mmCIF file of C-alpha atoms in Angstrom:
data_model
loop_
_atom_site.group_PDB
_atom_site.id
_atom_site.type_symbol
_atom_site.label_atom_id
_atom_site.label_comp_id
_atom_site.label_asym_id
_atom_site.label_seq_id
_atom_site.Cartn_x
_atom_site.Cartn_y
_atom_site.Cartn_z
ATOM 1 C CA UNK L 1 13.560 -37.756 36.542
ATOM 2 C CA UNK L 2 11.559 -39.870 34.041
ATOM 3 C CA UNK L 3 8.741 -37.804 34.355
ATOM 4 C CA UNK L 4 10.498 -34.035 34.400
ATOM 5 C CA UNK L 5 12.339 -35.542 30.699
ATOM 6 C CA UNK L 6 9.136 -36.627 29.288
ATOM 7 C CA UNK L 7 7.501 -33.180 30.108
ATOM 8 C CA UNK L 8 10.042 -31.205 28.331
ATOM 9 C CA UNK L 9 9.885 -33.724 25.381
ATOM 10 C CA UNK L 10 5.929 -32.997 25.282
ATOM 11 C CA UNK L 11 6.602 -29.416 25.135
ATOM 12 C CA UNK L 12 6.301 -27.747 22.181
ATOM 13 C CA UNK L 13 10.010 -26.448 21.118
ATOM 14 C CA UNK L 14 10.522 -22.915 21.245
ATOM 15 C CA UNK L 15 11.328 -20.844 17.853
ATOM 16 C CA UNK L 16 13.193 -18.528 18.444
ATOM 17 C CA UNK L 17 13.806 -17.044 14.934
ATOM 18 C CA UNK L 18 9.981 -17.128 14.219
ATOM 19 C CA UNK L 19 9.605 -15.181 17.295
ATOM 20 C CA UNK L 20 11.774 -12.420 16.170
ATOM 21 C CA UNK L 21 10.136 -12.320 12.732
ATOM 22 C CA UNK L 22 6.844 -11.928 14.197
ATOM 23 C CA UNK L 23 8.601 -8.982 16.273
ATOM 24 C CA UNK L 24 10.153 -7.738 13.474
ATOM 25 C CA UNK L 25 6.963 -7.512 11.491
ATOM 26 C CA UNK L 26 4.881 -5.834 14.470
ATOM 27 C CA UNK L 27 7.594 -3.546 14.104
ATOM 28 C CA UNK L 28 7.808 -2.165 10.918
ATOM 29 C CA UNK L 29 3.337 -2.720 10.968
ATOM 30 C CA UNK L 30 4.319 0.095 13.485
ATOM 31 C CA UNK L 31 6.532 2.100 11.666
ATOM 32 C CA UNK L 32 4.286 2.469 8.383
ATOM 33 C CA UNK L 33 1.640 3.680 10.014
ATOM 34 C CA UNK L 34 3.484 6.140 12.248
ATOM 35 C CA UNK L 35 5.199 7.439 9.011
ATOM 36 C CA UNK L 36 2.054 8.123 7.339
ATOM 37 C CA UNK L 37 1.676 10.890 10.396
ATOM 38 C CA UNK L 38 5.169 11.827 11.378
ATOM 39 C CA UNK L 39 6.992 11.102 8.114
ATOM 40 C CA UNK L 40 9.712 8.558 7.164
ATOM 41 C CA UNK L 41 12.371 11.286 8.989
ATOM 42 C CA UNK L 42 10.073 11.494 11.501
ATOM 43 C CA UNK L 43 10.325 7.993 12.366
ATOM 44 C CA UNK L 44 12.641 7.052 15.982
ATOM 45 C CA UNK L 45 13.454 4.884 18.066
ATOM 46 C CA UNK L 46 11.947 6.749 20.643
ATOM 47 C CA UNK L 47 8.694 7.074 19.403
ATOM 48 C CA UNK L 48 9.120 3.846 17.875
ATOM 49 C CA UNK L 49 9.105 2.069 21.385
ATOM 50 C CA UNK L 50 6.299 4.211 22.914
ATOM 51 C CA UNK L 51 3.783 2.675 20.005
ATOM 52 C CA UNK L 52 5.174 -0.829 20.171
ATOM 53 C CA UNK L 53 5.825 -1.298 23.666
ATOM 54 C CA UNK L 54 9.276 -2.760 23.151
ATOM 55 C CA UNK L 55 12.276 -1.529 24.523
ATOM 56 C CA UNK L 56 14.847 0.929 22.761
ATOM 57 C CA UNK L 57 17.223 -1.355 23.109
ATOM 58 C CA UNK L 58 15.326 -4.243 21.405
ATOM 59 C CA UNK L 59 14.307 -1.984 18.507
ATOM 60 C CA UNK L 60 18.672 -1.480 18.478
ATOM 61 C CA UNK L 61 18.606 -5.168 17.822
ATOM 62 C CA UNK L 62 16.362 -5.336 14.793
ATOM 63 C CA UNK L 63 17.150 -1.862 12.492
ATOM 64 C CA UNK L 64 21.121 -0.784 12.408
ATOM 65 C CA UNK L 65 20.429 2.657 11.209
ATOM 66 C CA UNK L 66 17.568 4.962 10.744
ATOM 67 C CA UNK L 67 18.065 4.540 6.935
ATOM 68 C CA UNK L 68 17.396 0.418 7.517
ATOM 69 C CA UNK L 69 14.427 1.083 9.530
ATOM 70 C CA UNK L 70 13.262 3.758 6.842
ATOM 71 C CA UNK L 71 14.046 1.128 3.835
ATOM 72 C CA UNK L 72 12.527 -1.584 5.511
ATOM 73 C CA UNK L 73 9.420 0.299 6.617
ATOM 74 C CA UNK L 74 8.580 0.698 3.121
ATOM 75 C CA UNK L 75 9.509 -2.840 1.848
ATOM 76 C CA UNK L 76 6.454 -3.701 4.319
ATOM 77 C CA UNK L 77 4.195 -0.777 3.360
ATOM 78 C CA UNK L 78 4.298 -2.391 -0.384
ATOM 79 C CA UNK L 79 3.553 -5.272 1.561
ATOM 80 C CA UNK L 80 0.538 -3.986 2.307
ATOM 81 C CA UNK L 81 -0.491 -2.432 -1.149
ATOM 82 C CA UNK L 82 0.267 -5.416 -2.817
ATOM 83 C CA UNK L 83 -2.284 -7.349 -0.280
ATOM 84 C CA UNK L 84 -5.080 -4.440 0.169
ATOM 85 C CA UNK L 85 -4.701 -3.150 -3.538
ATOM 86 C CA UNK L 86 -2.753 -5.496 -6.135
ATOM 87 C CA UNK L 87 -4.072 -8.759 -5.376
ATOM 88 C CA UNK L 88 -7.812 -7.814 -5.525
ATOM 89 C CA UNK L 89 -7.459 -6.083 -8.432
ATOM 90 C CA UNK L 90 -5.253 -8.893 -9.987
ATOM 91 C CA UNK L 91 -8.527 -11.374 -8.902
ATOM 92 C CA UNK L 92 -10.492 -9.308 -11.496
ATOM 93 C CA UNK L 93 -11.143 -10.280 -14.975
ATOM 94 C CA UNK L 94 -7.845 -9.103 -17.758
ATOM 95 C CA UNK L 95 -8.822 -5.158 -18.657
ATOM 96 C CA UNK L 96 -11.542 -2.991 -17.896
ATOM 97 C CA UNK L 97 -12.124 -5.145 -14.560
ATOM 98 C CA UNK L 98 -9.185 -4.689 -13.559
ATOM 99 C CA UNK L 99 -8.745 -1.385 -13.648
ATOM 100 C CA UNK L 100 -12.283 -0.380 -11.545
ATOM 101 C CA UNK L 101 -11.307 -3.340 -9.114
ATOM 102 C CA UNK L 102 -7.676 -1.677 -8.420
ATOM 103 C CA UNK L 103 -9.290 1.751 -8.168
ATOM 104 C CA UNK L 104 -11.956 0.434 -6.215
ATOM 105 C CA UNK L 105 -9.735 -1.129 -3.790
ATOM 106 C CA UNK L 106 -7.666 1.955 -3.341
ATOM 107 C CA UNK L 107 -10.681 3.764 -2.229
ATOM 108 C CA UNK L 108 -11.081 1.156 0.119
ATOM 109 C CA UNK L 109 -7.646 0.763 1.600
ATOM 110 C CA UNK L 110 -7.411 5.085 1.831
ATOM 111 C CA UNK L 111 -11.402 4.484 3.550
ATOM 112 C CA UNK L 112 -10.595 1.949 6.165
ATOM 113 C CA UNK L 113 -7.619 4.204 6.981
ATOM 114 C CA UNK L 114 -5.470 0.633 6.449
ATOM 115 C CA UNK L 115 -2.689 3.646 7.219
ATOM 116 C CA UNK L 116 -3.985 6.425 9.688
ATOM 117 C CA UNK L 117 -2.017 9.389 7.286
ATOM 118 C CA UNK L 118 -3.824 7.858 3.865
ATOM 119 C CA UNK L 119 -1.704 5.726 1.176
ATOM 120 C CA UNK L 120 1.801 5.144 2.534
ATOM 121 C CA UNK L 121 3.278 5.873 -0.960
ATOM 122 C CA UNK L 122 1.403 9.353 -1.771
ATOM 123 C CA UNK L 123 2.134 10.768 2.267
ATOM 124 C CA UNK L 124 6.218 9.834 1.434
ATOM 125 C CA UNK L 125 6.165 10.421 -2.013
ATOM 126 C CA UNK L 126 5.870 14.302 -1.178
ATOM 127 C CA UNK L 127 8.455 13.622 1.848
ATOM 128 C CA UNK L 128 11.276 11.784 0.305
ATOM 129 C CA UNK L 129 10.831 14.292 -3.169
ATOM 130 C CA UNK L 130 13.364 16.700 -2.191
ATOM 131 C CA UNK L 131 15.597 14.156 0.018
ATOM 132 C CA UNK L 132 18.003 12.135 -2.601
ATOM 133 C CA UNK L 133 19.244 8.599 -1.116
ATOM 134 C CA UNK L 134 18.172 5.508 -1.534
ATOM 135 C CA UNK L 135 15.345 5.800 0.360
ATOM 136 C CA UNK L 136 13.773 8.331 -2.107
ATOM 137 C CA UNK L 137 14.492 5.827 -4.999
ATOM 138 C CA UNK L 138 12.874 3.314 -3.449
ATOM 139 C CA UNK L 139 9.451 4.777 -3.155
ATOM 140 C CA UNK L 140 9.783 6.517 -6.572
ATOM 141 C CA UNK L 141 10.583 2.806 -7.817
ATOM 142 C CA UNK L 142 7.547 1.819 -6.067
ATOM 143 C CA UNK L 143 5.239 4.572 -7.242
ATOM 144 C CA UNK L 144 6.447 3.931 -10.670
ATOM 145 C CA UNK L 145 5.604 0.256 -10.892
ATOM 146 C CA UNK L 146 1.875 0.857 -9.610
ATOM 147 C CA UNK L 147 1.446 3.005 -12.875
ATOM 148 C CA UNK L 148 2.683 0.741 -14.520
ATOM 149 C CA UNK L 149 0.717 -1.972 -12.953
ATOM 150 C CA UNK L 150 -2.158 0.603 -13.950
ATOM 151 C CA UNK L 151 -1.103 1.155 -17.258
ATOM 152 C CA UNK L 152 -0.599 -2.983 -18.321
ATOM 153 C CA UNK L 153 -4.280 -3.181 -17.199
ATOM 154 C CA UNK L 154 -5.473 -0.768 -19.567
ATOM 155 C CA UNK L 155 -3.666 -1.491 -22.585
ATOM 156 C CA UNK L 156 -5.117 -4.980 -21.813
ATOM 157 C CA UNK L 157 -8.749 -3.284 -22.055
ATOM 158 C CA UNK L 158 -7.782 -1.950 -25.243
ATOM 159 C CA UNK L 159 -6.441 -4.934 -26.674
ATOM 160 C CA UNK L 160 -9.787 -6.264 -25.876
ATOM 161 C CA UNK L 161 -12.143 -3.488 -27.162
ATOM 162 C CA UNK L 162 -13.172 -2.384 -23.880
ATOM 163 C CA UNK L 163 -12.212 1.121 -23.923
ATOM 164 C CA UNK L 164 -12.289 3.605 -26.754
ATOM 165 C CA UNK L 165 -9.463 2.966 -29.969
ATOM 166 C CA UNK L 166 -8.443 6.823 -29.012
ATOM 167 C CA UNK L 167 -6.957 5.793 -25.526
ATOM 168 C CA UNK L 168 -3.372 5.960 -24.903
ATOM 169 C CA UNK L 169 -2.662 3.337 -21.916
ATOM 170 C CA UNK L 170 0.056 5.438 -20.511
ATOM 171 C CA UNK L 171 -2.460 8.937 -20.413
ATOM 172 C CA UNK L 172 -5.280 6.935 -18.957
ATOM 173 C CA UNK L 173 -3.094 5.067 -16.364
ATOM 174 C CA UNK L 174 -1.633 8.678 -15.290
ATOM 175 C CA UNK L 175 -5.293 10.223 -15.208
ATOM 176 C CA UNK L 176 -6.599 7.217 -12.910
ATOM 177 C CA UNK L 177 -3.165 7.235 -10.849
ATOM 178 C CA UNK L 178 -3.989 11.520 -10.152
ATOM 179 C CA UNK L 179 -7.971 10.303 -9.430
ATOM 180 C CA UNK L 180 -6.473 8.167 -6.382
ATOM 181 C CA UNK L 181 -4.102 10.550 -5.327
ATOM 182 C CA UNK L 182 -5.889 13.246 -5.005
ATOM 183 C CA UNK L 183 -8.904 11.544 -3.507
ATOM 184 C CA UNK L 184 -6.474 10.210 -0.776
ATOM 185 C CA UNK L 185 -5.418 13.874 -0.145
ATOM 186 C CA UNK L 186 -9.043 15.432 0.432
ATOM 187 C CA UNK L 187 -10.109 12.271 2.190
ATOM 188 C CA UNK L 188 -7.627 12.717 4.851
ATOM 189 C CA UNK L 189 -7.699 16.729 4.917
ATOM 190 C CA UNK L 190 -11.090 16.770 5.593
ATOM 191 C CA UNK L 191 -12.557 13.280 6.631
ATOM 192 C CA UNK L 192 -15.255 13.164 4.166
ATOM 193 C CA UNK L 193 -16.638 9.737 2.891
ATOM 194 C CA UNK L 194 -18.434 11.961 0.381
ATOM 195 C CA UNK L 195 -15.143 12.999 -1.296
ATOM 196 C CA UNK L 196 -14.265 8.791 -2.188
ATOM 197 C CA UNK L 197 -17.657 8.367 -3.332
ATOM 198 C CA UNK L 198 -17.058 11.173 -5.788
ATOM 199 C CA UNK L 199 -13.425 10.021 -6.926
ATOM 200 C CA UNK L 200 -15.652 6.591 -7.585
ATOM 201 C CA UNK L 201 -18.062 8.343 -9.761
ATOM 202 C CA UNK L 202 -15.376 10.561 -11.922
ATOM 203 C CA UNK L 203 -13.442 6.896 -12.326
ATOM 204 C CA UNK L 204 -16.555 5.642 -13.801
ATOM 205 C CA UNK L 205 -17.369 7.938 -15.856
ATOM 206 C CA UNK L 206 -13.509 8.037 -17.101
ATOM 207 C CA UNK L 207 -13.688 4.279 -18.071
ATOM 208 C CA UNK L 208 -16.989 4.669 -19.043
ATOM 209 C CA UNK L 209 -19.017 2.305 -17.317
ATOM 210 C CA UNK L 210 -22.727 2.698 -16.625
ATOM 211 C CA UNK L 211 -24.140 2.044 -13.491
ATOM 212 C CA UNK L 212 -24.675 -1.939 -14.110
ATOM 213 C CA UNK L 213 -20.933 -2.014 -14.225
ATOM 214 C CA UNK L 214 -20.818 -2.619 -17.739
ATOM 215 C CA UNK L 215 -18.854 -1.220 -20.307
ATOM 216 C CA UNK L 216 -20.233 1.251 -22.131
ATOM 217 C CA UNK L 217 -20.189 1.289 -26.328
ATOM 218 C CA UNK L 218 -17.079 2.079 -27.951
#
């Protein structure tokens, strides 16, 4: 009896709510790349289950409603952004860096198909347009802060003499913002690596950077 207690003191204790974070997170991993193809209101528990492997009944025990799963699908799809596209740009030097290291990154994320349907945010940003709720706020929320993310970075550059006296932060972050977006369309219409290498030209050229990655005279 000895023995059998000290084995279950030497095993390592079970975590239960860890567990079902971990779950939780495979989850909704799951669900933002399946929305990218079938679209937010294309996401089920059905379908749900078939690309997780977990049981319908076990997905019941996570999401309450469609419109939690939906929310919470993109709470971890900005997840991702933040950690594929925000954070290396942020690593970047204030201004001009900063704004070719958060474009560059974007090409990247869309290129590595991080999401198998392209950015998360421009595939359900078309989707959730026309369908008013909560769900549609929070994306448009979403969208809105990465221009604005976009934006602070180049009124830094201007601040700091990087870019051209003429530019208006707001016009440039919207141009740069329409560069990603539509290079994440074509990309995924017609599988082209030729189409992102492009988009990184025409950003170049936009902020004006030769090809030593310097800025070029204002």
């Amino acid at each position: 009896m000895t023995t059998g207690t000290m084995n279950q003191r030497g095993r390592a204790p079970r975590h239960p709510r860890a567990d079902g974070e971990r779950t939780r997170a495979a989850i909704l991993r799951a669900a933002a790349s399946l929305a990218t193809v079938d679209g937010l209101e294309g996401l089920s528990i059905g379908n749900l289950a078939a690309a997780t492997g977990i049981s319908k009944s076990g997905l019941y025990a996570h999401f309450g409603s469609k419109k939690e799963l939906q929310l919470a699908t993109v709470e971890e799809a900005e997840r991702i952004l933040e950690a594929e596209v925000v954070q290396p740009a942020l690593a970047a030097r204030p201004g001009l860096d900063q704004l070719a290291a958060v474009c560059e990154a974007y090409f990247s994320y869309v290129q590595r198909r991080v999401f198998p349907g392209g950015c998360f945010f421009a595939a359900t940003a078309l989707e959730m347009g026309s369908r008013p709720g909560p769900v549609k706020d929070r994306v448009a929320a979403i969208n809105s802060g990465f221009t604005a993310l976009l934006q602070s970075f180049a009124a830094t550059a201007l601040e700091q003499h990087q870019v051209p006296a003429r530019e208006d932060p707001a016009r440039l972050a919207f141009e740069l913002h329409a560069i990603l977006l539509g290079a994440d369309t074509k990309f995924i219409l017609y599988d082209d690596p030729a189409i992102l290498d492009l988009a990184r030209q025409v950003v170049r050229q936009r902020l004006g950077l030769d090809s030593g990655g310097n800025a070029a005279e204002t």
